[in-house]
Amino acid sequence: ATSSVFNVDFIAILPDMTSSSETHPRNAAKNKGSRLELSNRYKATKSCTSAGLDGDDFQTKPMLALKAPKKVLRGAGLRTALHDIQTEIKILSQVQYKHGGHRHILRFYGVVTGQHEGNGDDDDQDHWLASSLPQMPPRQSILLDRLNGTLTNYINKWRDERGIGVFELFNTASTKDLWLRRLIVMTKVTSAIHFLHSHGIIYRDLKPDNVGFRPITNDGVGAEPVLFDFGLARFLPKKQHPKDDNDNSNDNIVHDETTSNMEEVYKMSGETGSLRYMAPEVYKCQPYNLSADIYSLSILMYEVLSLRKPYGNTVSAFYNNVIVKGNRPSLRGLAWPQPLNGFITSMWDGDLVKRPKSGVVVMTLEMMLRGPDVGLYPRS
């Protein structure tokens, strides 16, 4: 199957890649840093018109971003980066153009398939020539929404704000406002994970650095969280059942969580993702399923709501503490009600079958947003 190809000057969706996303897994334990880079200096004047955006979109999207392999990469590093780009194209084109996209998943506009026509200046990146080659060019880029920072930046900002609140005689209103802001972000991120799971996609690399903030106002002040970097995501095999007469698709994906047995696991590459947020079964290279994302989500939720770094500033003892002893981030000293403690504990349960589905997590977070009356609110 092939994805749609846009008849525009320099943007196209390439044919669907048929190679397995397991061909060149990025081993998180050995990962020395991202092989991809985002350029936020891309001028979107032409791209907005070429991508079919109307005038209103142009006014609210003054800049887009190009994501491409770092220019210094060679050999195996470049091949891995290209593989990650191919995976992103495959996943994001399905998410955006087959399933209608999701507000909290970074919007994908297309692939720059040509060669640079400019003089080498970064400010001249809006001059590209279209390519008719069916294979991926050596330095292909994908066109995405521009981001204003990541969740890592916001966590650091919230820590600073909380410190100011404590200094100002434990301002209760300020504390609750900070809590609500963080809770809203986690609810939106979880809704993105639930959307992926409902379409049979496992993300496998959930962490603060992979949650960006997309500007939603011209002044750049307003922003909303979006999930990005799908280089490690993949489709799960479709559950074996009679084909729906109305289902004309030929892609092997699960259509929703209800058709996927959470006890059914799949052999996928181990040690995939980021160690601090990695589910034990993934670290141990055991078969796993969508619940690996739930584990990662629980560690991220802990970090966002507590503003504590899981396992401190080092994960050198990760195997002994988390895998062997079954330890999890400490809940001591947190002013969390017991129901919240119990829920997040169920999300990082060592038994993947006992973890809740993403839909349950979304509903629970939405309940928390209703306030203290539901018993899932901090006491201070």
Coordinates of C-alpha atoms in Angstrom, one line a residue:
A1 CA 0.0 0.0 0.0
T2 CA 1.1 3.5 -0.7
S3 CA 0.3 6.7 1.1
S4 CA -1.2 9.7 -0.7
V5 CA 1.2 11.9 -2.7
F6 CA 0.6 15.6 -2.6
N7 CA 0.9 17.4 -5.9
V8 CA 2.9 20.3 -4.6
D9 CA 6.2 21.9 -5.3
F10 CA 8.4 20.2 -2.8
I11 CA 6.4 18.2 -0.3
A12 CA 5.4 14.6 -0.7
I13 CA 4.4 11.6 1.3
L14 CA 6.7 8.8 0.3
P15 CA 5.4 5.3 -0.5
D16 CA 4.7 3.2 2.6
M17 CA 7.8 1.6 3.9
T18 CA 7.4 -2.2 4.1
S19 CA 10.6 -2.9 6.1
S20 CA 10.1 -4.0 9.7
S21 CA 10.6 -1.4 12.4
E22 CA 12.7 -4.0 14.2
T23 CA 15.4 -4.0 11.5
H24 CA 17.6 -1.4 13.2
P25 CA 16.3 -1.0 16.8
R26 CA 17.9 1.8 18.7
N27 CA 19.3 0.2 21.8
A28 CA 18.5 2.7 24.6
A29 CA 21.2 1.3 27.0
K30 CA 23.8 2.2 24.4
N31 CA 22.2 5.3 23.0
K32 CA 24.7 8.2 23.1
G33 CA 22.2 10.8 22.1
S34 CA 19.7 11.6 19.4
R35 CA 20.8 11.2 15.8
L36 CA 18.1 13.6 14.6
E37 CA 17.8 17.4 14.9
L38 CA 15.0 19.9 14.5
S39 CA 15.5 23.2 12.8
N40 CA 13.0 25.8 14.0
R41 CA 14.4 28.4 11.6
Y42 CA 12.5 26.9 8.6
K43 CA 10.5 29.7 6.8
A44 CA 7.0 28.3 6.2
T45 CA 5.9 31.0 3.7
K46 CA 5.9 28.6 0.8
S47 CA 5.2 25.5 2.7
C48 CA 1.9 26.8 4.1
T49 CA 0.7 27.4 0.6
S50 CA 2.1 24.2 -0.9
A51 CA 0.7 22.0 1.9
G52 CA -2.8 23.3 1.2
L53 CA -3.2 25.3 4.4
D54 CA -5.7 28.2 4.2
G55 CA -5.1 31.8 5.3
D56 CA -6.3 31.2 8.8
D57 CA -3.8 28.4 9.3
F58 CA -1.0 30.5 7.8
Q59 CA -1.8 33.2 10.4
T60 CA -1.7 30.8 13.3
K61 CA 1.3 28.8 12.0
P62 CA 4.0 31.3 11.1
M63 CA 6.7 28.7 11.2
L64 CA 7.2 25.0 10.7
A65 CA 10.1 22.8 11.5
L66 CA 12.3 20.4 9.4
K67 CA 13.5 17.3 11.1
A68 CA 16.4 15.6 9.5
P69 CA 19.5 13.4 10.3
K70 CA 22.3 15.4 11.8
K71 CA 24.8 16.4 9.1
V72 CA 27.8 14.9 10.9
L73 CA 26.3 11.4 10.8
R74 CA 28.0 8.7 8.8
G75 CA 27.8 4.9 8.4
A76 CA 25.7 3.0 11.0
G77 CA 24.7 6.2 12.8
L78 CA 23.3 7.7 9.6
R79 CA 21.5 4.4 8.6
T80 CA 19.9 4.2 12.1
A81 CA 18.8 7.9 11.8
L82 CA 17.3 7.3 8.3
H83 CA 15.5 4.2 9.7
D84 CA 14.0 6.3 12.5
I85 CA 12.8 8.9 9.9
Q86 CA 11.3 6.1 7.8
T87 CA 9.5 4.8 10.9
E88 CA 8.2 8.3 11.7
I89 CA 6.9 8.7 8.2
K90 CA 5.1 5.4 8.3
I91 CA 3.5 6.0 11.7
L92 CA 2.7 9.7 11.3
S93 CA 1.2 9.4 7.8
Q94 CA -1.2 6.8 9.2
V95 CA -2.0 8.9 12.2
Q96 CA -2.5 12.1 10.3
Y97 CA -4.1 11.0 7.0
K98 CA -5.8 7.7 7.8
H99 CA -7.0 8.3 11.3
G100 CA -7.5 12.0 11.2
G101 CA -4.7 13.0 13.5
H102 CA -4.9 14.0 17.2
R103 CA -4.6 17.4 18.7
H104 CA -1.8 16.2 21.1
I105 CA 0.3 14.4 18.5
L106 CA 2.6 16.6 16.5
R107 CA 1.1 17.4 13.1
F108 CA 2.9 15.9 10.1
Y109 CA 2.7 17.8 6.9
G110 CA 4.9 15.8 4.6
V111 CA 8.4 14.9 3.5
V112 CA 10.9 17.2 1.8
T113 CA 12.2 14.8 -0.9
G114 CA 14.6 16.9 -2.9
Q115 CA 18.0 18.5 -2.8
H116 CA 18.8 21.8 -1.3
E117 CA 19.0 24.6 -3.9
G118 CA 20.2 27.4 -1.7
N119 CA 23.7 28.7 -0.9
G120 CA 24.1 26.6 2.3
D121 CA 22.7 29.3 4.6
D122 CA 20.3 27.9 7.2
D123 CA 18.0 30.9 6.4
D124 CA 17.7 29.6 2.8
Q125 CA 16.0 26.3 3.7
D126 CA 12.8 27.1 1.9
H127 CA 14.3 26.4 -1.5
W128 CA 14.0 22.7 -2.3
L129 CA 13.6 20.7 -5.5
A130 CA 11.1 17.9 -5.7
S131 CA 12.5 14.5 -6.2
S132 CA 10.9 11.7 -8.3
L133 CA 13.1 9.0 -6.8
P134 CA 11.0 6.3 -5.0
Q135 CA 13.7 5.6 -2.4
M136 CA 14.6 7.8 0.5
P137 CA 17.1 10.5 -0.4
P138 CA 20.3 10.7 1.7
R139 CA 19.2 13.7 3.7
Q140 CA 15.4 13.6 3.6
S141 CA 13.5 15.7 6.1
I142 CA 10.0 15.7 7.5
L143 CA 8.0 18.8 7.9
L144 CA 6.3 19.2 11.3
D145 CA 4.8 21.9 13.5
R146 CA 7.3 24.1 15.3
L147 CA 7.8 23.5 19.0
N148 CA 8.5 25.9 21.8
G149 CA 10.4 23.7 24.2
T150 CA 9.7 20.3 25.8
L151 CA 8.2 18.9 28.9
T152 CA 11.7 18.8 30.4
N153 CA 11.8 22.6 30.2
Y154 CA 8.4 22.9 31.7
I155 CA 9.2 20.5 34.6
N156 CA 12.2 22.7 35.4
K157 CA 10.0 25.8 35.2
W158 CA 7.4 24.2 37.5
R159 CA 10.1 23.3 40.0
D160 CA 11.2 26.9 40.1
E161 CA 7.6 28.1 40.5
R162 CA 6.9 25.7 43.3
G163 CA 10.0 26.9 45.1
I164 CA 8.7 30.5 44.9
G165 CA 5.3 29.3 46.2
V166 CA 6.9 27.6 49.2
F167 CA 9.0 30.7 49.9
E168 CA 5.8 32.8 49.8
L169 CA 4.4 31.2 53.0
F170 CA 3.0 28.0 51.3
N171 CA 0.5 29.8 49.1
T172 CA -2.3 27.1 48.8
A173 CA -4.0 28.7 45.8
S174 CA -0.7 28.8 43.9
T175 CA 0.0 25.2 44.8
K176 CA -3.3 24.0 43.5
D177 CA -3.0 26.0 40.4
L178 CA 0.4 24.4 39.7
W179 CA -1.0 21.0 40.4
L180 CA -3.9 21.6 37.9
R181 CA -1.6 22.8 35.2
R182 CA 0.5 19.7 35.5
L183 CA -2.5 17.4 35.7
I184 CA -4.0 19.0 32.5
V185 CA -0.7 18.3 30.7
M186 CA -0.7 14.7 31.8
T187 CA -4.3 14.2 30.8
K188 CA -3.6 15.5 27.3
V189 CA -0.4 13.4 26.9
T190 CA -2.4 10.3 28.1
S191 CA -5.1 11.1 25.5
A192 CA -2.5 10.9 22.8
I193 CA -1.2 7.6 24.0
H194 CA -4.8 6.3 24.2
F195 CA -5.3 7.4 20.6
L196 CA -2.2 5.5 19.5
H197 CA -3.2 2.4 21.4
S198 CA -6.7 2.5 19.9
H199 CA -5.1 2.2 16.5
G200 CA -2.7 -0.5 17.5
I201 CA 0.4 1.6 17.8
I202 CA 2.9 1.2 20.6
Y203 CA 5.0 4.3 21.3
R204 CA 7.9 2.8 23.3
D205 CA 9.8 6.0 24.1
L206 CA 7.7 8.1 26.4
K207 CA 9.7 10.6 28.4
P208 CA 9.7 14.4 29.0
D209 CA 12.1 15.1 26.1
N210 CA 9.5 13.5 23.7
V211 CA 6.6 15.7 24.8
G212 CA 6.9 19.1 23.1
F213 CA 4.8 22.3 23.4
R214 CA 3.2 23.7 20.2
P215 CA 2.5 27.4 20.2
I216 CA -1.3 28.1 19.7
T217 CA -1.1 31.9 19.8
N218 CA 0.8 34.3 17.5
D219 CA 2.7 35.7 20.5
G220 CA 4.0 32.3 21.4
V221 CA 2.8 32.6 25.0
G222 CA 0.0 30.0 24.7
A223 CA 1.1 26.4 24.0
E224 CA -0.2 22.9 24.3
P225 CA 1.6 19.5 24.8
V226 CA 2.1 17.3 21.8
L227 CA 3.7 13.9 21.5
F228 CA 6.6 13.7 19.0
D229 CA 9.5 11.6 17.9
F230 CA 8.0 8.4 16.6
G231 CA 11.3 6.7 15.6
L232 CA 10.8 3.8 18.0
A233 CA 7.0 3.4 17.6
R234 CA 5.5 0.5 15.7
F235 CA 2.3 -1.2 14.8
L236 CA 1.2 -4.3 16.7
P237 CA 0.0 -7.3 14.8
K238 CA -3.8 -7.4 14.3
K239 CA -5.6 -9.8 16.5
Q240 CA -6.7 -12.8 14.5
H241 CA -10.5 -12.6 13.9
P242 CA -12.8 -12.7 10.9
K243 CA -12.2 -9.7 8.7
D244 CA -14.8 -7.0 8.9
D245 CA -16.7 -6.7 5.7
N246 CA -16.4 -2.9 6.0
D247 CA -12.7 -3.0 6.7
N248 CA -10.9 -2.4 3.4
S249 CA -7.5 -1.8 5.0
N250 CA -4.6 -4.2 4.5
D251 CA -2.3 -3.0 7.2
N252 CA -1.7 -5.2 10.2
I253 CA -2.8 -3.0 13.1
V254 CA -5.1 -3.4 16.0
H255 CA -8.2 -1.2 15.5
D256 CA -8.8 -0.5 19.2
E257 CA -7.8 -1.7 22.7
T258 CA -11.0 -3.8 23.0
T259 CA -9.9 -6.1 20.1
S260 CA -6.5 -6.5 21.7
N261 CA -6.1 -8.9 24.6
M262 CA -3.9 -7.1 27.1
E263 CA -2.5 -10.6 28.1
E264 CA -1.4 -11.2 24.6
V265 CA 2.3 -10.3 24.2
Y266 CA 4.5 -9.9 21.2
K267 CA 8.2 -10.5 20.5
M268 CA 9.6 -7.0 19.9
S269 CA 13.1 -5.6 20.3
G270 CA 14.2 -5.3 23.9
E271 CA 16.1 -2.5 25.6
T272 CA 14.1 -0.1 23.4
G273 CA 13.4 3.4 24.7
S274 CA 14.9 5.4 27.6
L275 CA 16.2 3.4 30.6
R276 CA 14.6 5.5 33.3
Y277 CA 11.1 5.1 31.8
M278 CA 11.5 1.6 30.4
A279 CA 9.2 -1.2 31.5
P280 CA 11.0 -4.2 33.1
E281 CA 9.8 -6.6 30.5
V282 CA 11.3 -4.4 27.8
Y283 CA 14.6 -4.1 29.6
K284 CA 14.7 -7.9 30.0
C285 CA 14.0 -8.4 26.3
Q286 CA 10.8 -10.4 27.1
P287 CA 7.7 -10.3 24.9
Y288 CA 5.5 -7.3 25.7
N289 CA 2.5 -5.3 24.6
L290 CA 0.8 -1.9 24.9
S291 CA 1.1 -2.0 28.7
A292 CA 4.8 -1.2 28.3
D293 CA 3.6 2.3 27.4
I294 CA 1.4 2.4 30.5
Y295 CA 4.5 1.7 32.7
S296 CA 6.4 4.5 31.0
L297 CA 3.4 6.7 31.4
S298 CA 3.4 6.0 35.2
I299 CA 7.0 7.1 35.6
L300 CA 6.4 10.2 33.5
M301 CA 3.2 11.0 35.6
Y302 CA 5.2 10.6 38.8
E303 CA 7.8 13.0 37.6
V304 CA 5.3 15.6 36.4
L305 CA 3.0 15.5 39.4
S306 CA 5.7 15.2 42.1
L307 CA 8.4 17.2 40.3
R308 CA 10.9 14.6 41.4
K309 CA 13.4 13.0 39.1
P310 CA 12.6 9.2 39.1
Y311 CA 15.5 7.3 40.7
G312 CA 17.4 10.6 41.3
N313 CA 20.1 11.9 39.0
T314 CA 21.5 8.5 38.1
V315 CA 20.1 5.3 36.8
S316 CA 23.4 3.3 37.1
A317 CA 21.8 1.0 39.6
F318 CA 18.6 0.6 37.5
Y319 CA 19.0 -3.2 37.0
N320 CA 19.6 -4.0 40.7
N321 CA 16.9 -1.6 42.1
V322 CA 14.2 -1.8 39.5
I323 CA 14.6 -5.2 37.8
V324 CA 15.9 -7.4 40.6
K325 CA 14.4 -5.7 43.7
G326 CA 11.3 -4.4 42.0
N327 CA 11.7 -0.9 43.4
R328 CA 9.8 2.0 42.0
P329 CA 10.0 5.8 42.6
S330 CA 9.4 6.7 46.2
L331 CA 6.0 8.0 47.2
R332 CA 7.2 9.1 50.6
G333 CA 6.6 12.6 51.6
L334 CA 4.0 13.3 48.8
A335 CA 0.7 14.9 49.9
W336 CA -1.2 12.5 47.6
P337 CA -4.4 10.7 48.6
Q338 CA -4.2 7.0 48.9
P339 CA -6.4 6.4 45.8
L340 CA -3.9 8.3 43.6
N341 CA -1.0 6.4 45.2
G342 CA -2.8 3.1 44.5
F343 CA -3.6 4.0 40.9
I344 CA -0.1 5.0 39.9
T345 CA 1.2 1.9 41.7
S346 CA -1.0 -0.2 39.5
M347 CA 0.3 1.5 36.4
W348 CA 3.9 0.5 37.2
D349 CA 3.0 -3.0 38.4
G350 CA 5.7 -5.6 37.5
D351 CA 2.9 -7.8 36.1
L352 CA 2.0 -6.2 32.8
V353 CA -1.5 -7.8 32.9
K354 CA -2.4 -5.9 36.1
R355 CA -1.7 -2.5 34.5
P356 CA -4.8 -0.5 33.5
K357 CA -5.5 0.3 29.8
S358 CA -4.9 3.7 28.5
G359 CA -8.6 4.5 28.3
V360 CA -8.9 3.8 32.1
V361 CA -5.9 6.1 32.7
V362 CA -7.5 8.9 30.7
M363 CA -10.8 8.6 32.6
T364 CA -9.1 8.6 36.0
L365 CA -7.1 11.7 35.2
E366 CA -10.3 13.4 34.0
M367 CA -11.9 12.5 37.3
M368 CA -8.9 14.1 39.1
L369 CA -9.5 17.3 37.2
R370 CA -13.0 17.6 38.8
G371 CA -11.3 18.5 42.1
P372 CA -10.8 17.4 45.7
D373 CA -14.3 15.9 46.0
V374 CA -13.3 12.8 44.1
G375 CA -10.5 12.0 46.6
L376 CA -7.7 12.1 44.0
Y377 CA -6.3 15.5 44.9
P378 CA -3.2 16.6 46.8
R379 CA -3.8 17.8 50.4
S380 CA -1.4 20.7 49.9

